Amino acid sequence: MLAFLLRRLAVALSVVLTVSVIAFLLLHLSGDLATDLAGPEASPEQVARVRADYGLDQPLVVQYGQWLAGAVRFDFGRSFYFRESVASLIGDRLTITLKLGAIALGLALVFAIPLGALAAVKRGSWFDRAALIFCALGQAVPTFWLGLSLIIVFAVNLRWLPVSGNATWSHFVLPSVALGWYAIPAVMRLTRNGMLDVMASDYIRTARAKGLRPRTVIFKHALRNAVVPVVALAAVQFGFMLGGSIVVEAVFSLQGLGQLAWEAIARKDFPVVQAIVMLLATIYILLTFLADLLNAWLDPRIRVA
Amino acid sequence: MAPFAYGKSMMVAAAVALALPTAALPSVALANKANDTLVYASDSEPENISPYHNNLREGVIVSHLAWDTLIYRNPKTGAYEPELATAWTWIDPVTLEVSLRQGVTFQDGSPFSADDVVFTFNYVLTPEAKVVTKQNVEWMAGADKIDDHTVRIRLKGPFPAALEYLSGPTPIYPAAYFKKVGLDGFSKAPIGTGPYRVTAVENGKGVKMEKFKGYWKGSPLGDPPIGKIEFRVIPDGETRMAELMTGGVDWIWRVPKDQADQLSAVPNVTVLSAETMRVGFLQFDAAGRTAADTPMKNEKVRQAIAHAVDRQAMVKNLVGGGARVMHSACFIDQIGCTDEGVPRYDYNPDKARKLLAEAGYPNGFETDLYAYRERDYAEAVVGYLRAVGIRANLRFLKYAAMREAARAGKVPLEYQTWGSFSVNDASAFTGVWFKENEDDMSRDPKVKALLDKADTTNETAARKDLYKQALSMIAEKGYLLPLFSYPSNYAFTSDLDFTAQPDELPRFYAARWK
């Protein structure tokens, strides 16, 4: 198990490093940062000064090295735009995004697991088909469209919930639904497939043969086992959600990490974008790593794979 | 709940909700009138609230609420009136003596004096100040204190637009407070002499302000009728619209034409279309930097393009309320800008084809049209060009990328816009596009010479004549084809009495509740 753990850890670290290099290169290849930062009316001298001020005149390797040296000490530099420490800028916003992600995931699981289980139990029925169509449709709906539709229905017309901002808990309801929607189809499908596998297994047949009530068989025996891979998926989905919150936060004007990322990309605020990409990638990789460990613990065959 | 049932109930809820007449719902907008808080929303936040340290329109708005300037430009008459300065005299073409108002206090209670003016102007001229828009200040050489209520502003050279700049982007800072807290402290808790006091600057969220009770009597800005003002950052246009409809915010702007049409049907919302100083135009590679044999070098080709585009139809069908066709390379109401006697190009595709044939392109030619905003306007231009045989391919880019390409001499034809930083002087337009600097695509030394003279001539009639000559030359040679002025659509609660001005500066201190 220790060898497996170390191997996985090495892979995770190399992925983090690769992500940092790719993000760094993509940001630097997206046009001249100095020209963008200096603004539309800057003279060539001003652009040159900005280039020197921000160290953009150094070779890319040197710039990356400096960034990496800072990053390992949790120093992500200062925002080009706000001239504030990136770490403190992100710190303020991360709480909102984590809160949003947690509520969204909670909502998605509460909704998707029972539906997925029921679809499996009623395999081939109209309910099952409807659930599968719902999954396909759910995945096809763009988040911003769903967000805006929710606003039109529940905020503008019904006036049950606020449109945007993060002042109270009620402000999180619509964005959480919009974000959680994203995870529902995957969780539902996995639960359904897991349930189908489990329901076909010997111990369920035995349980049925013993004359247990169908409800007990489904919820106590089958679902408990079928839901294990869902836990791993949920972890990964949470990582996806933190990244996906960029659109949701922009639509609902939540001052979270997503909105900061969106603004930073638009302004080419390179240190902020790089730090957010790294943070999200690290969280995602960490969650995947934990999911791997969980799976390895559940199924010893994986350890040697 | 079963998915089908859920989907069905969702659909029913949506259908019911959408069918609900909005008029039947309670208007939350009244709450803000009741709280005496005007909430306005926009898509971006200034990087730093200190007016010298951002170049965003949102920053300019806050600047005029929290800080005073020496001079006030009356938006109705265009006349310069006393604000923090009570009088000003030109000692010579490069020295302006200013008498300062007595009895004015900053929002922290400290008195305003010559020291504050001298400190502000001398500070913003230092490289350490890192002022974002240098043009706003670099015409000054420095400021000297004569006595507690008199200062002299030294200029680097004759600069007729000085009063315009002193009435706009040059607010006065409290010397002692700024020196104590520095720029970082100032940007979190700023202080000015203006009609509103900033009470909170929230990163990512916005700015809160309340009426400054000690604001000096007799200001041309008047006694603001509204008690509190709040600026909210809402990045998404649709969300801003929804917030306005539900009363979450009271005022939004830059509403696209289709949304403005929708909003005008909403009860309790007023939509206003007003002209701005921004002008859309086509610019040609007349200097031949893209290729030595580029058709754009040919005067007749440029004139043909000018005849090919139906600007009036574009204004009527695309641009909408408040816009006007422009004929000169500036915004027509700017001081020094004129289109009298300046050659005009009517819409005449036949003449365009004839000119193209004369230029040696009877079958037209292929070119690239670069654009960065209002894709539909650029596409309309492409359509007009194709109708006369010029096969233009639209290259739609981000502003920075387009500017980079244009400055590198890679753009044959460009759809540009310019808002002159709201400076009500022709030099703010022509100076950028025709003075042989990096954005000048024609590089005509004769035009530059005329503009240089016009920009530094203090005598108004002579100055206007010089601009007229330069603008006529630009039009005649077809260096730039002005299309139209841009309108801006504002939408706000019907409870609000609000007037818009072409300089795109909403004056909330003059707004009132009905």
Short mmCIF file of C-alpha atoms in Angstrom, two decimals, chain B residues 284-461:
data_model
loop_
_atom_site.label_atom_id
_atom_site.label_comp_id
_atom_site.label_asym_id
_atom_site.label_seq_id
_atom_site.Cartn_x
_atom_site.Cartn_y
_atom_site.Cartn_z
CA PHE B 284 -6.99 53.04 -43.68
CA ASP B 285 -3.40 52.03 -44.16
CA ALA B 286 -2.78 55.17 -46.19
CA ALA B 287 0.91 55.08 -45.27
CA GLY B 288 1.22 51.70 -47.00
CA ARG B 289 2.74 49.86 -44.08
CA THR B 290 0.98 46.53 -44.75
CA ALA B 291 2.36 46.32 -48.31
CA ALA B 292 3.95 48.76 -50.69
CA ASP B 293 1.18 48.11 -53.23
CA THR B 294 -1.79 48.05 -50.86
CA PRO B 295 -4.94 49.53 -52.47
CA MET B 296 -5.41 51.56 -49.26
CA LYS B 297 -2.52 53.80 -50.29
CA ASN B 298 -4.63 55.01 -53.19
CA GLU B 299 -6.66 58.10 -52.34
CA LYS B 300 -9.40 57.11 -54.80
CA VAL B 301 -9.84 53.73 -53.12
CA ARG B 302 -10.31 55.41 -49.76
CA GLN B 303 -12.79 57.84 -51.26
CA ALA B 304 -14.59 54.93 -52.92
CA ILE B 305 -14.97 53.24 -49.55
CA ALA B 306 -16.30 56.49 -48.11
CA HIS B 307 -18.99 56.57 -50.81
CA ALA B 308 -19.76 52.86 -50.41
CA VAL B 309 -20.90 52.90 -46.78
CA ASP B 310 -24.44 54.05 -46.04
CA ARG B 311 -23.82 55.65 -42.69
CA GLN B 312 -27.30 57.11 -42.40
CA ALA B 313 -28.85 53.66 -42.82
CA MET B 314 -26.49 52.24 -40.20
CA VAL B 315 -27.52 54.93 -37.71
CA LYS B 316 -31.18 54.36 -38.42
CA ASN B 317 -31.21 50.55 -38.40
CA LEU B 318 -28.32 49.47 -36.19
CA VAL B 319 -26.99 52.16 -33.93
CA GLY B 320 -30.25 53.72 -32.80
CA GLY B 321 -31.38 56.54 -30.55
CA GLY B 322 -29.19 59.57 -30.02
CA ALA B 323 -26.54 58.78 -32.67
CA ARG B 324 -25.62 61.14 -35.53
CA VAL B 325 -23.60 60.68 -38.70
CA MET B 326 -20.19 62.35 -38.32
CA HIS B 327 -18.27 64.00 -41.15
CA SER B 328 -15.12 65.20 -39.37
CA ALA B 329 -12.42 63.26 -37.57
CA CYS B 330 -13.61 64.33 -34.09
CA PHE B 331 -16.81 64.53 -32.07
CA ILE B 332 -18.75 67.44 -33.52
CA ASP B 333 -19.48 69.21 -30.20
CA GLN B 334 -15.84 69.21 -29.09
CA ILE B 335 -14.17 72.61 -28.95
CA GLY B 336 -12.30 73.08 -32.23
CA CYS B 337 -14.22 70.36 -34.03
CA THR B 338 -16.18 71.43 -37.09
CA ASP B 339 -17.58 69.89 -40.24
CA GLU B 340 -18.35 73.17 -41.97
CA GLY B 341 -16.47 73.30 -45.25
CA VAL B 342 -15.09 69.81 -44.62
CA PRO B 343 -15.62 67.54 -47.68
CA ARG B 344 -18.53 65.11 -47.26
CA TYR B 345 -19.10 61.71 -48.79
CA ASP B 346 -22.67 60.83 -49.65
CA TYR B 347 -23.78 57.23 -50.04
CA ASN B 348 -23.23 56.54 -53.72
CA PRO B 349 -22.22 52.97 -54.64
CA ASP B 350 -22.05 53.82 -58.36
CA LYS B 351 -19.58 56.57 -57.69
CA ALA B 352 -17.65 54.17 -55.47
CA ARG B 353 -17.38 51.62 -58.28
CA LYS B 354 -16.31 54.37 -60.69
CA LEU B 355 -13.62 55.57 -58.31
CA LEU B 356 -12.38 52.01 -57.85
CA ALA B 357 -12.14 51.56 -61.62
CA GLU B 358 -10.25 54.84 -61.90
CA ALA B 359 -7.89 53.64 -59.21
CA GLY B 360 -7.16 50.53 -61.27
CA TYR B 361 -9.44 48.10 -59.45
CA PRO B 362 -12.42 47.66 -61.82
CA ASN B 363 -13.09 44.23 -60.30
CA GLY B 364 -12.48 45.33 -56.76
CA PHE B 365 -9.96 43.60 -54.52
CA GLU B 366 -9.68 41.49 -51.42
CA THR B 367 -8.75 42.94 -48.04
CA ASP B 368 -9.11 42.41 -44.27
CA LEU B 369 -11.29 44.58 -42.06
CA TYR B 370 -10.13 44.50 -38.45
CA ALA B 371 -12.67 45.24 -35.72
CA TYR B 372 -12.98 44.76 -31.94
CA ARG B 373 -16.48 45.80 -30.90
CA GLU B 374 -20.01 45.91 -32.29
CA ARG B 375 -19.49 43.03 -34.64
CA ASP B 376 -22.83 43.82 -36.28
CA TYR B 377 -21.64 47.29 -37.28
CA ALA B 378 -18.44 45.86 -38.73
CA GLU B 379 -20.42 43.21 -40.60
CA ALA B 380 -22.63 45.92 -42.10
CA VAL B 381 -19.51 47.69 -43.36
CA VAL B 382 -18.30 44.41 -44.88
CA GLY B 383 -21.67 44.09 -46.67
CA TYR B 384 -21.45 47.61 -48.09
CA LEU B 385 -17.89 47.02 -49.28
CA ARG B 386 -18.82 43.75 -50.99
CA ALA B 387 -21.66 45.53 -52.82
CA VAL B 388 -19.08 47.65 -54.65
CA GLY B 389 -16.66 44.80 -55.24
CA ILE B 390 -14.32 45.06 -52.25
CA ARG B 391 -14.20 41.60 -50.76
CA ALA B 392 -13.44 42.40 -47.13
CA ASN B 393 -12.85 39.59 -44.65
CA LEU B 394 -13.78 40.45 -41.10
CA ARG B 395 -10.99 39.88 -38.61
CA PHE B 396 -12.70 40.31 -35.25
CA LEU B 397 -10.18 40.54 -32.41
CA LYS B 398 -9.80 41.63 -28.81
CA TYR B 399 -8.98 45.31 -28.53
CA ALA B 400 -5.43 44.77 -27.35
CA ALA B 401 -4.69 42.30 -30.13
CA MET B 402 -6.14 44.59 -32.80
CA ARG B 403 -4.20 47.56 -31.49
CA GLU B 404 -1.02 45.50 -31.41
CA ALA B 405 -1.53 44.48 -35.04
CA ALA B 406 -2.39 48.03 -36.12
CA ARG B 407 0.61 49.53 -34.35
CA ALA B 408 2.82 46.92 -35.98
CA GLY B 409 1.55 48.05 -39.41
CA LYS B 410 -0.33 44.85 -40.17
CA VAL B 411 -3.82 46.28 -40.57
CA PRO B 412 -5.02 47.52 -43.99
CA LEU B 413 -8.47 48.62 -42.85
CA GLU B 414 -9.73 49.07 -39.32
CA TYR B 415 -13.06 49.67 -37.62
CA GLN B 416 -12.17 51.82 -34.63
CA THR B 417 -13.96 53.89 -32.01
CA TRP B 418 -12.70 56.70 -29.81
CA GLY B 419 -14.29 58.38 -26.79
CA SER B 420 -11.66 61.13 -26.32
CA PHE B 421 -11.52 60.39 -22.56
CA SER B 422 -14.56 62.71 -22.37
CA VAL B 423 -12.24 65.65 -22.98
CA ASN B 424 -14.36 68.24 -24.73
CA ASP B 425 -11.61 69.37 -27.07
CA ALA B 426 -10.83 68.27 -30.64
CA SER B 427 -7.19 67.70 -29.70
CA ALA B 428 -8.24 64.70 -27.61
CA PHE B 429 -9.32 63.00 -30.84
CA THR B 430 -7.00 64.26 -33.57
CA GLY B 431 -3.96 64.16 -31.31
CA VAL B 432 -4.24 60.39 -30.97
CA TRP B 433 -4.89 59.49 -34.62
CA PHE B 434 -2.95 62.05 -36.70
CA LYS B 435 0.17 63.23 -34.94
CA GLU B 436 2.48 60.62 -36.41
CA ASN B 437 2.33 58.56 -33.27
CA GLU B 438 1.86 54.81 -33.23
CA ASP B 439 -1.91 54.91 -33.85
CA ASP B 440 -1.57 57.21 -36.86
CA MET B 441 -2.11 55.06 -39.95
CA SER B 442 -1.79 57.89 -42.51
CA ARG B 443 1.32 59.68 -41.20
CA ASP B 444 0.91 62.88 -43.15
CA PRO B 445 3.41 65.50 -41.91
CA LYS B 446 1.25 68.34 -43.24
CA VAL B 447 -1.72 67.25 -41.13
CA LYS B 448 0.56 66.86 -38.11
CA ALA B 449 2.02 70.33 -38.57
CA LEU B 450 -1.44 71.88 -38.71
CA LEU B 451 -2.56 69.98 -35.62
CA ASP B 452 0.59 70.82 -33.68
CA LYS B 453 -0.11 74.48 -34.32
CA ALA B 454 -3.81 74.15 -33.50
CA ASP B 455 -3.10 72.31 -30.23
CA THR B 456 -0.83 75.07 -28.97
CA THR B 457 -2.61 78.18 -30.22
CA ASN B 458 -4.42 80.01 -27.46
CA GLU B 459 -6.42 82.35 -29.67
CA THR B 460 -9.75 80.56 -30.23
CA ALA B 461 -10.65 81.78 -33.74
#
